[in-house]
Amino acid sequence: MRIENYPHKTRIHCETGSIKNMIDFYGFTISEEMIFGIGSGYDFIHFPFPMFNKCETPLFRNTPGKIFLKFSKRMGIKKKIFKFSNPDKAMKALDAVLEKDIPVGLVVEILSLPFFPLKDRSFPAHTIVIVGKEKDEYIVSDCDYHFPVEELNFIKEEKLKEARYPKSLLSAKGKMFYIEDVTQIKDIKKAIRTAIKDTCHQMLEIPFPYFGAQGIRFLAKRMRKYDKIYGRVRALDNLKWQLQTSEEAGTGGSGYRYMYATFLKEAAYYLQDDSLLTFADEMRKVADQWQSFAIEGRRYYKNHENKDMNFLADILITIAEMEKKLFEDLRKWLYNK
């Protein structure tokens, strides 16, 4: 079993990139940034307890799988999404779909992928696409940008099963998804407006301190207390992991913001509304600020003697205010449409 002509390409991010490649396979053209925007991928969440690598982890996007769910629903793409409590049933279900020449998306643990370039990162919500099987090996399209060349990879059946069911409370439990039909595509203009409204809600209206713009402010407050809460060594561990999360281990803080800026720019074209270009410019400024936070954070990590993290927290407060104002203005724009 091998799906011919699957357009394997390295992309910006694993989930949106996988969706982009799958969509291209079915002959429908749309940018990865539009997938991200229409899928309301933009978000911020910070829970005040260790999540990954025994550290607090800020999430700069919606939870894994939500982008595909929202994008396909808003665009009228017929799809299937499954979870399996039994690993053997999960593998049989995967084989059954592959036999129909359908590419299948899976959510897996990076550490269990023997071909993945980074060997020291644990993340149980990485997206890959299976495009075939030869004997006891599956053919994998992993579009992560860390790969030095664009080529398909192979993984043994038992190893893939392990990757689908890592020993983690955050495991996706064998989650798989695939596209059935793209012939009933809906109006992209309506999808864009619906998505922007949803993202404004995520960033402004969730009544818990961990979410949205107030979640960024909440992280700033936590960071001011890290030395007291964790001690110097673990406080630095938390900072290092958060910097990896925000800029090194994935699309991260600035990357998702740059993607959303491009989405707004493309949305301006589809909706014929140049005011969205102004929002795109403001979003790029937000992304630049996240990059500055990462640069200053790395400098601090290398030379932290007799210093605290207050100046880093101050940068986060500035970002929180920028994101809050931008989405408040974007929400006003929606109400006036």
PDB file of N, CA, C and O in Angstrom, residues 73-127:
ATOM      1  N   LYS A  73     -14.944  22.110   9.283  1.00  0.00           N
ATOM      2  CA  LYS A  73     -16.360  22.421   9.496  1.00  0.00           C
ATOM      3  C   LYS A  73     -16.736  23.718   8.801  1.00  0.00           C
ATOM      4  O   LYS A  73     -17.770  23.796   8.114  1.00  0.00           O
ATOM      5  N   ARG A  74     -15.917  24.737   8.960  1.00  0.00           N
ATOM      6  CA  ARG A  74     -16.235  26.050   8.386  1.00  0.00           C
ATOM      7  C   ARG A  74     -16.120  26.079   6.869  1.00  0.00           C
ATOM      8  O   ARG A  74     -16.785  26.879   6.211  1.00  0.00           O
ATOM      9  N   MET A  75     -15.272  25.204   6.330  1.00  0.00           N
ATOM     10  CA  MET A  75     -15.100  25.171   4.875  1.00  0.00           C
ATOM     11  C   MET A  75     -15.965  24.120   4.202  1.00  0.00           C
ATOM     12  O   MET A  75     -15.933  23.985   2.973  1.00  0.00           O
ATOM     13  N   GLY A  76     -16.715  23.353   4.957  1.00  0.00           N
ATOM     14  CA  GLY A  76     -17.591  22.344   4.355  1.00  0.00           C
ATOM     15  C   GLY A  76     -16.851  21.126   3.852  1.00  0.00           C
ATOM     16  O   GLY A  76     -17.311  20.459   2.918  1.00  0.00           O
ATOM     17  N   ILE A  77     -15.713  20.812   4.469  1.00  0.00           N
ATOM     18  CA  ILE A  77     -14.919  19.651   4.069  1.00  0.00           C
ATOM     19  C   ILE A  77     -15.393  18.438   4.865  1.00  0.00           C
ATOM     20  O   ILE A  77     -15.414  18.464   6.093  1.00  0.00           O
ATOM     21  N   LYS A  78     -15.764  17.408   4.161  1.00  0.00           N
ATOM     22  CA  LYS A  78     -16.223  16.188   4.821  1.00  0.00           C
ATOM     23  C   LYS A  78     -15.024  15.426   5.356  1.00  0.00           C
ATOM     24  O   LYS A  78     -14.066  15.155   4.628  1.00  0.00           O
ATOM     25  N   LYS A  79     -15.076  15.074   6.643  1.00  0.00           N
ATOM     26  CA  LYS A  79     -13.916  14.454   7.274  1.00  0.00           C
ATOM     27  C   LYS A  79     -14.363  13.430   8.295  1.00  0.00           C
ATOM     28  O   LYS A  79     -15.540  13.338   8.661  1.00  0.00           O
ATOM     29  N   LYS A  80     -13.399  12.666   8.784  1.00  0.00           N
ATOM     30  CA  LYS A  80     -13.610  11.713   9.866  1.00  0.00           C
ATOM     31  C   LYS A  80     -12.512  11.928  10.912  1.00  0.00           C
ATOM     32  O   LYS A  80     -11.339  12.119  10.573  1.00  0.00           O
ATOM     33  N   ILE A  81     -12.912  11.869  12.185  1.00  0.00           N
ATOM     34  CA  ILE A  81     -11.972  11.980  13.297  1.00  0.00           C
ATOM     35  C   ILE A  81     -12.293  10.869  14.297  1.00  0.00           C
ATOM     36  O   ILE A  81     -13.451  10.711  14.690  1.00  0.00           O
ATOM     37  N   PHE A  82     -11.272  10.114  14.690  1.00  0.00           N
ATOM     38  CA  PHE A  82     -11.488   8.986  15.596  1.00  0.00           C
ATOM     39  C   PHE A  82     -10.473   8.988  16.730  1.00  0.00           C
ATOM     40  O   PHE A  82      -9.339   9.456  16.586  1.00  0.00           O
ATOM     41  N   LYS A  83     -10.885   8.418  17.873  1.00  0.00           N
ATOM     42  CA  LYS A  83      -9.986   8.027  18.951  1.00  0.00           C
ATOM     43  C   LYS A  83     -10.271   6.577  19.288  1.00  0.00           C
ATOM     44  O   LYS A  83     -11.401   6.112  19.140  1.00  0.00           O
ATOM     45  N   PHE A  84      -9.248   5.866  19.761  1.00  0.00           N
ATOM     46  CA  PHE A  84      -9.391   4.442  20.054  1.00  0.00           C
ATOM     47  C   PHE A  84      -8.809   4.146  21.427  1.00  0.00           C
ATOM     48  O   PHE A  84      -7.682   4.534  21.727  1.00  0.00           O
ATOM     49  N   SER A  85      -9.562   3.445  22.237  1.00  0.00           N
ATOM     50  CA  SER A  85      -9.037   3.034  23.539  1.00  0.00           C
ATOM     51  C   SER A  85      -8.122   1.822  23.411  1.00  0.00           C
ATOM     52  O   SER A  85      -7.250   1.595  24.243  1.00  0.00           O
ATOM     53  N   ASN A  86      -8.292   1.047  22.332  1.00  0.00           N
ATOM     54  CA  ASN A  86      -7.516  -0.167  22.116  1.00  0.00           C
ATOM     55  C   ASN A  86      -6.473   0.060  21.021  1.00  0.00           C
ATOM     56  O   ASN A  86      -6.835   0.330  19.873  1.00  0.00           O
ATOM     57  N   PRO A  87      -5.177  -0.043  21.323  1.00  0.00           N
ATOM     58  CA  PRO A  87      -4.138   0.206  20.319  1.00  0.00           C
ATOM     59  C   PRO A  87      -4.219  -0.708  19.098  1.00  0.00           C
ATOM     60  O   PRO A  87      -3.974  -0.260  17.965  1.00  0.00           O
ATOM     61  N   ASP A  88      -4.548  -1.984  19.296  1.00  0.00           N
ATOM     62  CA  ASP A  88      -4.628  -2.904  18.156  1.00  0.00           C
ATOM     63  C   ASP A  88      -5.762  -2.507  17.208  1.00  0.00           C
ATOM     64  O   ASP A  88      -5.607  -2.556  15.980  1.00  0.00           O
ATOM     65  N   LYS A  89      -6.890  -2.123  17.769  1.00  0.00           N
ATOM     66  CA  LYS A  89      -8.000  -1.661  16.930  1.00  0.00           C
ATOM     67  C   LYS A  89      -7.619  -0.381  16.190  1.00  0.00           C
ATOM     68  O   LYS A  89      -8.019  -0.174  15.046  1.00  0.00           O
ATOM     69  N   ALA A  90      -6.848   0.464  16.850  1.00  0.00           N
ATOM     70  CA  ALA A  90      -6.406   1.709  16.216  1.00  0.00           C
ATOM     71  C   ALA A  90      -5.540   1.429  14.994  1.00  0.00           C
ATOM     72  O   ALA A  90      -5.675   2.088  13.956  1.00  0.00           O
ATOM     73  N   MET A  91      -4.656   0.459  15.096  1.00  0.00           N
ATOM     74  CA  MET A  91      -3.782   0.124  13.974  1.00  0.00           C
ATOM     75  C   MET A  91      -4.559  -0.538  12.843  1.00  0.00           C
ATOM     76  O   MET A  91      -4.310  -0.278  11.657  1.00  0.00           O
ATOM     77  N   LYS A  92      -5.528  -1.389  13.178  1.00  0.00           N
ATOM     78  CA  LYS A  92      -6.354  -2.014  12.146  1.00  0.00           C
ATOM     79  C   LYS A  92      -7.195  -0.967  11.412  1.00  0.00           C
ATOM     80  O   LYS A  92      -7.375  -1.046  10.189  1.00  0.00           O
ATOM     81  N   ALA A  93      -7.710   0.014  12.162  1.00  0.00           N
ATOM     82  CA  ALA A  93      -8.501   1.077  11.543  1.00  0.00           C
ATOM     83  C   ALA A  93      -7.637   1.908  10.593  1.00  0.00           C
ATOM     84  O   ALA A  93      -8.083   2.298   9.511  1.00  0.00           O
ATOM     85  N   LEU A  94      -6.392   2.156  10.991  1.00  0.00           N
ATOM     86  CA  LEU A  94      -5.456   2.877  10.124  1.00  0.00           C
ATOM     87  C   LEU A  94      -5.234   2.112   8.828  1.00  0.00           C
ATOM     88  O   LEU A  94      -5.312   2.687   7.723  1.00  0.00           O
ATOM     89  N   ASP A  95      -4.976   0.810   8.916  1.00  0.00           N
ATOM     90  CA  ASP A  95      -4.739  -0.008   7.721  1.00  0.00           C
ATOM     91  C   ASP A  95      -5.953  -0.011   6.797  1.00  0.00           C
ATOM     92  O   ASP A  95      -5.825   0.043   5.562  1.00  0.00           O
ATOM     93  N   ALA A  96      -7.141  -0.062   7.381  1.00  0.00           N
ATOM     94  CA  ALA A  96      -8.371  -0.114   6.586  1.00  0.00           C
ATOM     95  C   ALA A  96      -8.551   1.156   5.751  1.00  0.00           C
ATOM     96  O   ALA A  96      -8.986   1.093   4.595  1.00  0.00           O
ATOM     97  N   VAL A  97      -8.178   2.301   6.322  1.00  0.00           N
ATOM     98  CA  VAL A  97      -8.302   3.556   5.578  1.00  0.00           C
ATOM     99  C   VAL A  97      -7.213   3.651   4.514  1.00  0.00           C
ATOM    100  O   VAL A  97      -7.466   4.086   3.379  1.00  0.00           O
ATOM    101  N   LEU A  98      -5.998   3.218   4.833  1.00  0.00           N
ATOM    102  CA  LEU A  98      -4.909   3.242   3.855  1.00  0.00           C
ATOM    103  C   LEU A  98      -5.229   2.385   2.632  1.00  0.00           C
ATOM    104  O   LEU A  98      -4.847   2.722   1.508  1.00  0.00           O
ATOM    105  N   GLU A  99      -5.919   1.282   2.850  1.00  0.00           N
ATOM    106  CA  GLU A  99      -6.293   0.403   1.740  1.00  0.00           C
ATOM    107  C   GLU A  99      -7.209   1.097   0.740  1.00  0.00           C
ATOM    108  O   GLU A  99      -7.330   0.669  -0.412  1.00  0.00           O
ATOM    109  N   LYS A 100      -7.848   2.176   1.164  1.00  0.00           N
ATOM    110  CA  LYS A 100      -8.713   2.953   0.274  1.00  0.00           C
ATOM    111  C   LYS A 100      -7.956   4.097  -0.395  1.00  0.00           C
ATOM    112  O   LYS A 100      -8.551   4.969  -1.028  1.00  0.00           O
ATOM    113  N   ASP A 101      -6.628   4.099  -0.260  1.00  0.00           N
ATOM    114  CA  ASP A 101      -5.769   5.156  -0.817  1.00  0.00           C
ATOM    115  C   ASP A 101      -6.103   6.528  -0.240  1.00  0.00           C
ATOM    116  O   ASP A 101      -6.094   7.542  -0.951  1.00  0.00           O
ATOM    117  N   ILE A 102      -6.355   6.578   1.060  1.00  0.00           N
ATOM    118  CA  ILE A 102      -6.665   7.825   1.747  1.00  0.00           C
ATOM    119  C   ILE A 102      -5.530   8.143   2.722  1.00  0.00           C
ATOM    120  O   ILE A 102      -5.235   7.334   3.605  1.00  0.00           O
ATOM    121  N   PRO A 103      -4.876   9.311   2.596  1.00  0.00           N
ATOM    122  CA  PRO A 103      -3.855   9.707   3.582  1.00  0.00           C
ATOM    123  C   PRO A 103      -4.509   9.904   4.952  1.00  0.00           C
ATOM    124  O   PRO A 103      -5.601  10.453   5.059  1.00  0.00           O
ATOM    125  N   VAL A 104      -3.812   9.469   6.006  1.00  0.00           N
ATOM    126  CA  VAL A 104      -4.387   9.499   7.354  1.00  0.00           C
ATOM    127  C   VAL A 104      -3.499  10.313   8.286  1.00  0.00           C
ATOM    128  O   VAL A 104      -2.300  10.025   8.428  1.00  0.00           O
ATOM    129  N   GLY A 105      -4.092  11.312   8.935  1.00  0.00           N
ATOM    130  CA  GLY A 105      -3.369  12.095   9.928  1.00  0.00           C
ATOM    131  C   GLY A 105      -3.405  11.418  11.281  1.00  0.00           C
ATOM    132  O   GLY A 105      -4.433  10.867  11.682  1.00  0.00           O
ATOM    133  N   LEU A 106      -2.273  11.435  11.989  1.00  0.00           N
ATOM    134  CA  LEU A 106      -2.174  10.866  13.337  1.00  0.00           C
ATOM    135  C   LEU A 106      -1.563  11.886  14.284  1.00  0.00           C
ATOM    136  O   LEU A 106      -0.764  12.732  13.874  1.00  0.00           O
ATOM    137  N   VAL A 107      -1.924  11.774  15.561  1.00  0.00           N
ATOM    138  CA  VAL A 107      -1.309  12.589  16.611  1.00  0.00           C
ATOM    139  C   VAL A 107      -0.416  11.671  17.441  1.00  0.00           C
ATOM    140  O   VAL A 107      -0.882  10.665  17.974  1.00  0.00           O
ATOM    141  N   VAL A 108       0.874  12.018  17.534  1.00  0.00           N
ATOM    142  CA  VAL A 108       1.853  11.099  18.109  1.00  0.00           C
ATOM    143  C   VAL A 108       2.822  11.817  19.044  1.00  0.00           C
ATOM    144  O   VAL A 108       2.885  13.050  19.087  1.00  0.00           O
ATOM    145  N   GLU A 109       3.611  11.010  19.760  1.00  0.00           N
ATOM    146  CA  GLU A 109       4.681  11.506  20.622  1.00  0.00           C
ATOM    147  C   GLU A 109       5.982  11.582  19.823  1.00  0.00           C
ATOM    148  O   GLU A 109       6.422  10.587  19.217  1.00  0.00           O
ATOM    149  N   ILE A 110       6.609  12.755  19.821  1.00  0.00           N
ATOM    150  CA  ILE A 110       7.837  12.960  19.054  1.00  0.00           C
ATOM    151  C   ILE A 110       8.955  12.008  19.489  1.00  0.00           C
ATOM    152  O   ILE A 110       9.697  11.466  18.657  1.00  0.00           O
ATOM    153  N   LEU A 111       9.088  11.776  20.794  1.00  0.00           N
ATOM    154  CA  LEU A 111      10.184  10.942  21.299  1.00  0.00           C
ATOM    155  C   LEU A 111      10.162   9.528  20.734  1.00  0.00           C
ATOM    156  O   LEU A 111      11.192   8.856  20.680  1.00  0.00           O
ATOM    157  N   SER A 112       8.971   9.065  20.324  1.00  0.00           N
ATOM    158  CA  SER A 112       8.843   7.700  19.806  1.00  0.00           C
ATOM    159  C   SER A 112       9.061   7.612  18.300  1.00  0.00           C
ATOM    160  O   SER A 112       8.948   6.528  17.726  1.00  0.00           O
ATOM    161  N   LEU A 113       9.389   8.726  17.658  1.00  0.00           N
ATOM    162  CA  LEU A 113       9.645   8.725  16.218  1.00  0.00           C
ATOM    163  C   LEU A 113      11.149   8.605  15.994  1.00  0.00           C
ATOM    164  O   LEU A 113      11.896   9.571  16.216  1.00  0.00           O
ATOM    165  N   PRO A 114      11.635   7.439  15.569  1.00  0.00           N
ATOM    166  CA  PRO A 114      13.087   7.248  15.429  1.00  0.00           C
ATOM    167  C   PRO A 114      13.733   8.141  14.379  1.00  0.00           C
ATOM    168  O   PRO A 114      14.940   8.380  14.427  1.00  0.00           O
ATOM    169  N   PHE A 115      12.943   8.676  13.453  1.00  0.00           N
ATOM    170  CA  PHE A 115      13.492   9.487  12.370  1.00  0.00           C
ATOM    171  C   PHE A 115      13.483  10.981  12.685  1.00  0.00           C
ATOM    172  O   PHE A 115      14.017  11.783  11.922  1.00  0.00           O
ATOM    173  N   PHE A 116      12.884  11.386  13.829  1.00  0.00           N
ATOM    174  CA  PHE A 116      12.733  12.818  14.081  1.00  0.00           C
ATOM    175  C   PHE A 116      14.084  13.443  14.412  1.00  0.00           C
ATOM    176  O   PHE A 116      14.866  12.888  15.186  1.00  0.00           O
ATOM    177  N   PRO A 117      14.410  14.620  13.824  1.00  0.00           N
ATOM    178  CA  PRO A 117      15.752  15.205  13.974  1.00  0.00           C
ATOM    179  C   PRO A 117      16.119  15.560  15.413  1.00  0.00           C
ATOM    180  O   PRO A 117      17.281  15.454  15.798  1.00  0.00           O
ATOM    181  N   LEU A 118      15.157  16.030  16.216  1.00  0.00           N
ATOM    182  CA  LEU A 118      15.445  16.418  17.599  1.00  0.00           C
ATOM    183  C   LEU A 118      15.189  15.229  18.512  1.00  0.00           C
ATOM    184  O   LEU A 118      14.061  14.752  18.612  1.00  0.00           O
ATOM    185  N   LYS A 119      16.213  14.759  19.185  1.00  0.00           N
ATOM    186  CA  LYS A 119      16.117  13.528  19.977  1.00  0.00           C
ATOM    187  C   LYS A 119      15.834  13.779  21.458  1.00  0.00           C
ATOM    188  O   LYS A 119      15.666  12.831  22.213  1.00  0.00           O
ATOM    189  N   ASP A 120      15.776  15.042  21.860  1.00  0.00           N
ATOM    190  CA  ASP A 120      15.656  15.337  23.298  1.00  0.00           C
ATOM    191  C   ASP A 120      14.355  16.044  23.648  1.00  0.00           C
ATOM    192  O   ASP A 120      14.216  16.598  24.730  1.00  0.00           O
ATOM    193  N   ARG A 121      13.385  16.032  22.741  1.00  0.00           N
ATOM    194  CA  ARG A 121      12.146  16.759  22.984  1.00  0.00           C
ATOM    195  C   ARG A 121      10.988  15.785  23.181  1.00  0.00           C
ATOM    196  O   ARG A 121      10.802  14.862  22.397  1.00  0.00           O
ATOM    197  N   SER A 122      10.226  16.017  24.246  1.00  0.00           N
ATOM    198  CA  SER A 122       9.018  15.228  24.474  1.00  0.00           C
ATOM    199  C   SER A 122       7.809  16.092  24.179  1.00  0.00           C
ATOM    200  O   SER A 122       7.656  17.170  24.746  1.00  0.00           O
ATOM    201  N   PHE A 123       6.953  15.614  23.265  1.00  0.00           N
ATOM    202  CA  PHE A 123       5.722  16.327  22.937  1.00  0.00           C
ATOM    203  C   PHE A 123       4.726  15.317  22.378  1.00  0.00           C
ATOM    204  O   PHE A 123       4.932  14.771  21.292  1.00  0.00           O
ATOM    205  N   PRO A 124       3.639  15.024  23.123  1.00  0.00           N
ATOM    206  CA  PRO A 124       2.720  13.957  22.714  1.00  0.00           C
ATOM    207  C   PRO A 124       1.613  14.394  21.765  1.00  0.00           C
ATOM    208  O   PRO A 124       0.629  13.696  21.611  1.00  0.00           O
ATOM    209  N   ALA A 125       1.778  15.550  21.110  1.00  0.00           N
ATOM    210  CA  ALA A 125       0.706  16.060  20.250  1.00  0.00           C
ATOM    211  C   ALA A 125       1.243  16.526  18.903  1.00  0.00           C
ATOM    212  O   ALA A 125       0.811  17.538  18.356  1.00  0.00           O
ATOM    213  N   HIS A 126       2.193  15.787  18.372  1.00  0.00           N
ATOM    214  CA  HIS A 126       2.780  16.086  17.068  1.00  0.00           C
ATOM    215  C   HIS A 126       1.929  15.433  15.975  1.00  0.00           C
ATOM    216  O   HIS A 126       1.470  14.297  16.130  1.00  0.00           O
ATOM    217  N   THR A 127       1.717  16.145  14.872  1.00  0.00           N
ATOM    218  CA  THR A 127       0.880  15.636  13.784  1.00  0.00           C
ATOM    219  C   THR A 127       1.730  15.128  12.629  1.00  0.00           C
ATOM    220  O   THR A 127       2.628  15.831  12.156  1.00  0.00           O
TER     221      THR A 127
END
